[in-house]
mmCIF file of C-alpha atoms in Angstrom:
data_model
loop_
_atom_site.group_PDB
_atom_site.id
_atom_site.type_symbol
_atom_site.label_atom_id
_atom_site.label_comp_id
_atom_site.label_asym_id
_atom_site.label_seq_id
_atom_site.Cartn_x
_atom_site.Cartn_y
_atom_site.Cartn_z
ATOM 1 C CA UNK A 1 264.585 1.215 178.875
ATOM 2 C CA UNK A 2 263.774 -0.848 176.051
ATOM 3 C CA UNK A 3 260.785 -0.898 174.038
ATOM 4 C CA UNK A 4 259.174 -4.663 172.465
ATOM 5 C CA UNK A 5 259.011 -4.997 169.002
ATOM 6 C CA UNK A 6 255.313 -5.004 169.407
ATOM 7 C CA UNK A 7 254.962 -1.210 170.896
ATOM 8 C CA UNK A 8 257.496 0.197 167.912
ATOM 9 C CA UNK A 9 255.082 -1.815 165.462
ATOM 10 C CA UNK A 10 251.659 -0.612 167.129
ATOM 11 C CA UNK A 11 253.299 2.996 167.389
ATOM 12 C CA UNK A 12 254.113 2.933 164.151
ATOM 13 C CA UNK A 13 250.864 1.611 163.084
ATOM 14 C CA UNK A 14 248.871 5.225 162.547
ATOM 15 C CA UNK A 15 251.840 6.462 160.478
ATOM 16 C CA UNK A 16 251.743 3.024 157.870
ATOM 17 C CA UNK A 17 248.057 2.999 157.323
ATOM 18 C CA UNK A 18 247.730 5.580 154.707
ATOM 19 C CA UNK A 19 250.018 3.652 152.761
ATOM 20 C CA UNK A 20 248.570 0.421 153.450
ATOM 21 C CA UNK A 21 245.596 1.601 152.622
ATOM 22 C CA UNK A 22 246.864 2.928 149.222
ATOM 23 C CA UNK A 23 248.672 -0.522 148.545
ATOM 24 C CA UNK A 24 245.029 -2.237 149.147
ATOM 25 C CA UNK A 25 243.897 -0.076 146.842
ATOM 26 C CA UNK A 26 246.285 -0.183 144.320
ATOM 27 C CA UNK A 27 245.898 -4.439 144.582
ATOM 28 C CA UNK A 28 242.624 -4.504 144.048
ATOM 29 C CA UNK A 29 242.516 -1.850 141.364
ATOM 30 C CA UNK A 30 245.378 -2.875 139.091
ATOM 31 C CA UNK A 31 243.658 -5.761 137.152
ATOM 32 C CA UNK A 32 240.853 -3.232 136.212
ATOM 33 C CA UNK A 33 243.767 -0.819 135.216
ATOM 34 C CA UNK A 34 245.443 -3.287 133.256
ATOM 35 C CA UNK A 35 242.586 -4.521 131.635
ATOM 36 C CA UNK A 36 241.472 -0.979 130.545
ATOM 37 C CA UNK A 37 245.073 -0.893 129.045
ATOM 38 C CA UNK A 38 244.778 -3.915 127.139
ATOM 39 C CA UNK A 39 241.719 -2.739 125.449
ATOM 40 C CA UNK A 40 242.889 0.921 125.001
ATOM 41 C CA UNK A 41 245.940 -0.717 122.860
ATOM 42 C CA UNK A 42 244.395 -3.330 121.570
ATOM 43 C CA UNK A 43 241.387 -1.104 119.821
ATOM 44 C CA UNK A 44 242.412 1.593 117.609
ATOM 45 C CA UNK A 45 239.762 4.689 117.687
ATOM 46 C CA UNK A 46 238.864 6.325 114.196
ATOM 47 C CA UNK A 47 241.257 9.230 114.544
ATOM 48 C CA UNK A 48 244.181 7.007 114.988
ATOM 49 C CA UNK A 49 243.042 5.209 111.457
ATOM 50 C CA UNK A 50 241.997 8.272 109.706
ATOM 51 C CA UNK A 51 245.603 9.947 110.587
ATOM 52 C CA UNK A 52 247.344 6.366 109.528
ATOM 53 C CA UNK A 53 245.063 6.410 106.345
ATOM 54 C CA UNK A 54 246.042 9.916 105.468
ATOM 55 C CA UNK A 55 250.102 9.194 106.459
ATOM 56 C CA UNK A 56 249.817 6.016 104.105
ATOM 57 C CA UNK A 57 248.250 8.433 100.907
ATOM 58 C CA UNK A 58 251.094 11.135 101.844
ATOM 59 C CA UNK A 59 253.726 8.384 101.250
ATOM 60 C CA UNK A 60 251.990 7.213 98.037
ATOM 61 C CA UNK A 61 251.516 11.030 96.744
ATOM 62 C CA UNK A 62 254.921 11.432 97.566
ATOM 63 C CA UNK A 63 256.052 8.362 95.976
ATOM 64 C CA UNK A 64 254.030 9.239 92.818
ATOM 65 C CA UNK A 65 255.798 12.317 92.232
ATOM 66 C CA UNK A 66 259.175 11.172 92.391
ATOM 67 C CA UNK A 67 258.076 8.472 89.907
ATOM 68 C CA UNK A 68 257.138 11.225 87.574
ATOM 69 C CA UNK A 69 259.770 12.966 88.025
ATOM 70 C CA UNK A 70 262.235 9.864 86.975
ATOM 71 C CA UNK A 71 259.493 9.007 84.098
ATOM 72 C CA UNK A 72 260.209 12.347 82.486
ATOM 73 C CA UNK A 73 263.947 12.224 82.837
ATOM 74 C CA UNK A 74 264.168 8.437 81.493
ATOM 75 C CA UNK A 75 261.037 9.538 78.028
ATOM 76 C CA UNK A 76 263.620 11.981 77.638
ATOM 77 C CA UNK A 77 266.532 9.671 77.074
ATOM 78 C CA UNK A 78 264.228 7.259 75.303
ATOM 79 C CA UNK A 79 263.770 10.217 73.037
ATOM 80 C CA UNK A 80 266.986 10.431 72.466
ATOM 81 C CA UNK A 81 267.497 7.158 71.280
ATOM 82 C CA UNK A 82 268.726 5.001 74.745
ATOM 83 C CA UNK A 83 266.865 2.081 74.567
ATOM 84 C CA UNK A 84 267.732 1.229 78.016
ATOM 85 C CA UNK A 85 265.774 4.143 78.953
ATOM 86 C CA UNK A 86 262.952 3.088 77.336
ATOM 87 C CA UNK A 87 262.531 -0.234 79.411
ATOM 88 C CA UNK A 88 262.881 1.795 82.407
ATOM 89 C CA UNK A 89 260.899 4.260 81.219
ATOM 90 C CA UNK A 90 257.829 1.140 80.410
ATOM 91 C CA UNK A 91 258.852 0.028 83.908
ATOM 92 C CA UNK A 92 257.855 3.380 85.573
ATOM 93 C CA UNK A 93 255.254 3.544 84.032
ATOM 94 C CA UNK A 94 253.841 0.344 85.292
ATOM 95 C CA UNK A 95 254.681 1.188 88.501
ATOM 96 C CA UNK A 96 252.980 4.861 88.355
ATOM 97 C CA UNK A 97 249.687 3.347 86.843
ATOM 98 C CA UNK A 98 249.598 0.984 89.866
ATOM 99 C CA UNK A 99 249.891 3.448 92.704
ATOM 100 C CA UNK A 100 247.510 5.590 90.692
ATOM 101 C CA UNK A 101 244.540 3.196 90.998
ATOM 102 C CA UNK A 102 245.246 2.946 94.977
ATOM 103 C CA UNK A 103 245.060 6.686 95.049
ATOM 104 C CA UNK A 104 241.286 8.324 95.902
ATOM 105 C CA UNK A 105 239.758 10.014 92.657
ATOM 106 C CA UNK A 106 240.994 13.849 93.168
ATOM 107 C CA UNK A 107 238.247 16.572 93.915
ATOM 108 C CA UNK A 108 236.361 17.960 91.455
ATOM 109 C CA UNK A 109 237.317 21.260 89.866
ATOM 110 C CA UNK A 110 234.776 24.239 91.078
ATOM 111 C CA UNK A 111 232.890 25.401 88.872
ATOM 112 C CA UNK A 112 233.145 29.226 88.345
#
């Protein structure tokens, strides 16, 4: 005996409407998700610029030092008579003053 398309589909019926249901759901939901989205990655909360602002001083801290650290060895050939070294040594220099006034004024000292 065969059964009609129509019984399989009505029999069937109780089994499918959980996940109709959840489709429904999901449909009429997903533009209020997406929208959240778009303003969750559009926005940036205070953390995520504090932690950005405190990367960005790292990398100019870190860039600082090697600066000095090149300024010292090129004053020292300058010293020893390399012109060459002096340029670069002026150039350095330029370049470490200019960081420098980006950087925040360090803490003050305690006082003991």
């Amino acid at each position: 005996m065969r059964t009609s398309p129509a019984l399989a589909a009505l029999a069937a019926l109780p089994l499918l409407s959980g996940c109709l249901a959840r489709t429904a759901v999901d449909v009429v939901t997903f533009p209020v998700r997406a929208a959240g989205e778009v303003v969750d990655v559009a926005t940036t909360s205070q953390s995520e610029r504090d932690e950005k602002r405190g990367r960005e001083l790292r990398e100019r801290e870190q860039r600082l030092g090697k600066l000095e650290r090149r300024y010292d060895d090129e004053l020292a050939d300058c010293r020893s008579g390399d012109a060459g070294a002096c340029a670069d040594a002026r150039e350095t220099w330029a370049e470490m003053k200019e960081i420098r006034a980006s950087l925040p004024a360090p803490p003050p000292e305690p006082d003991d």
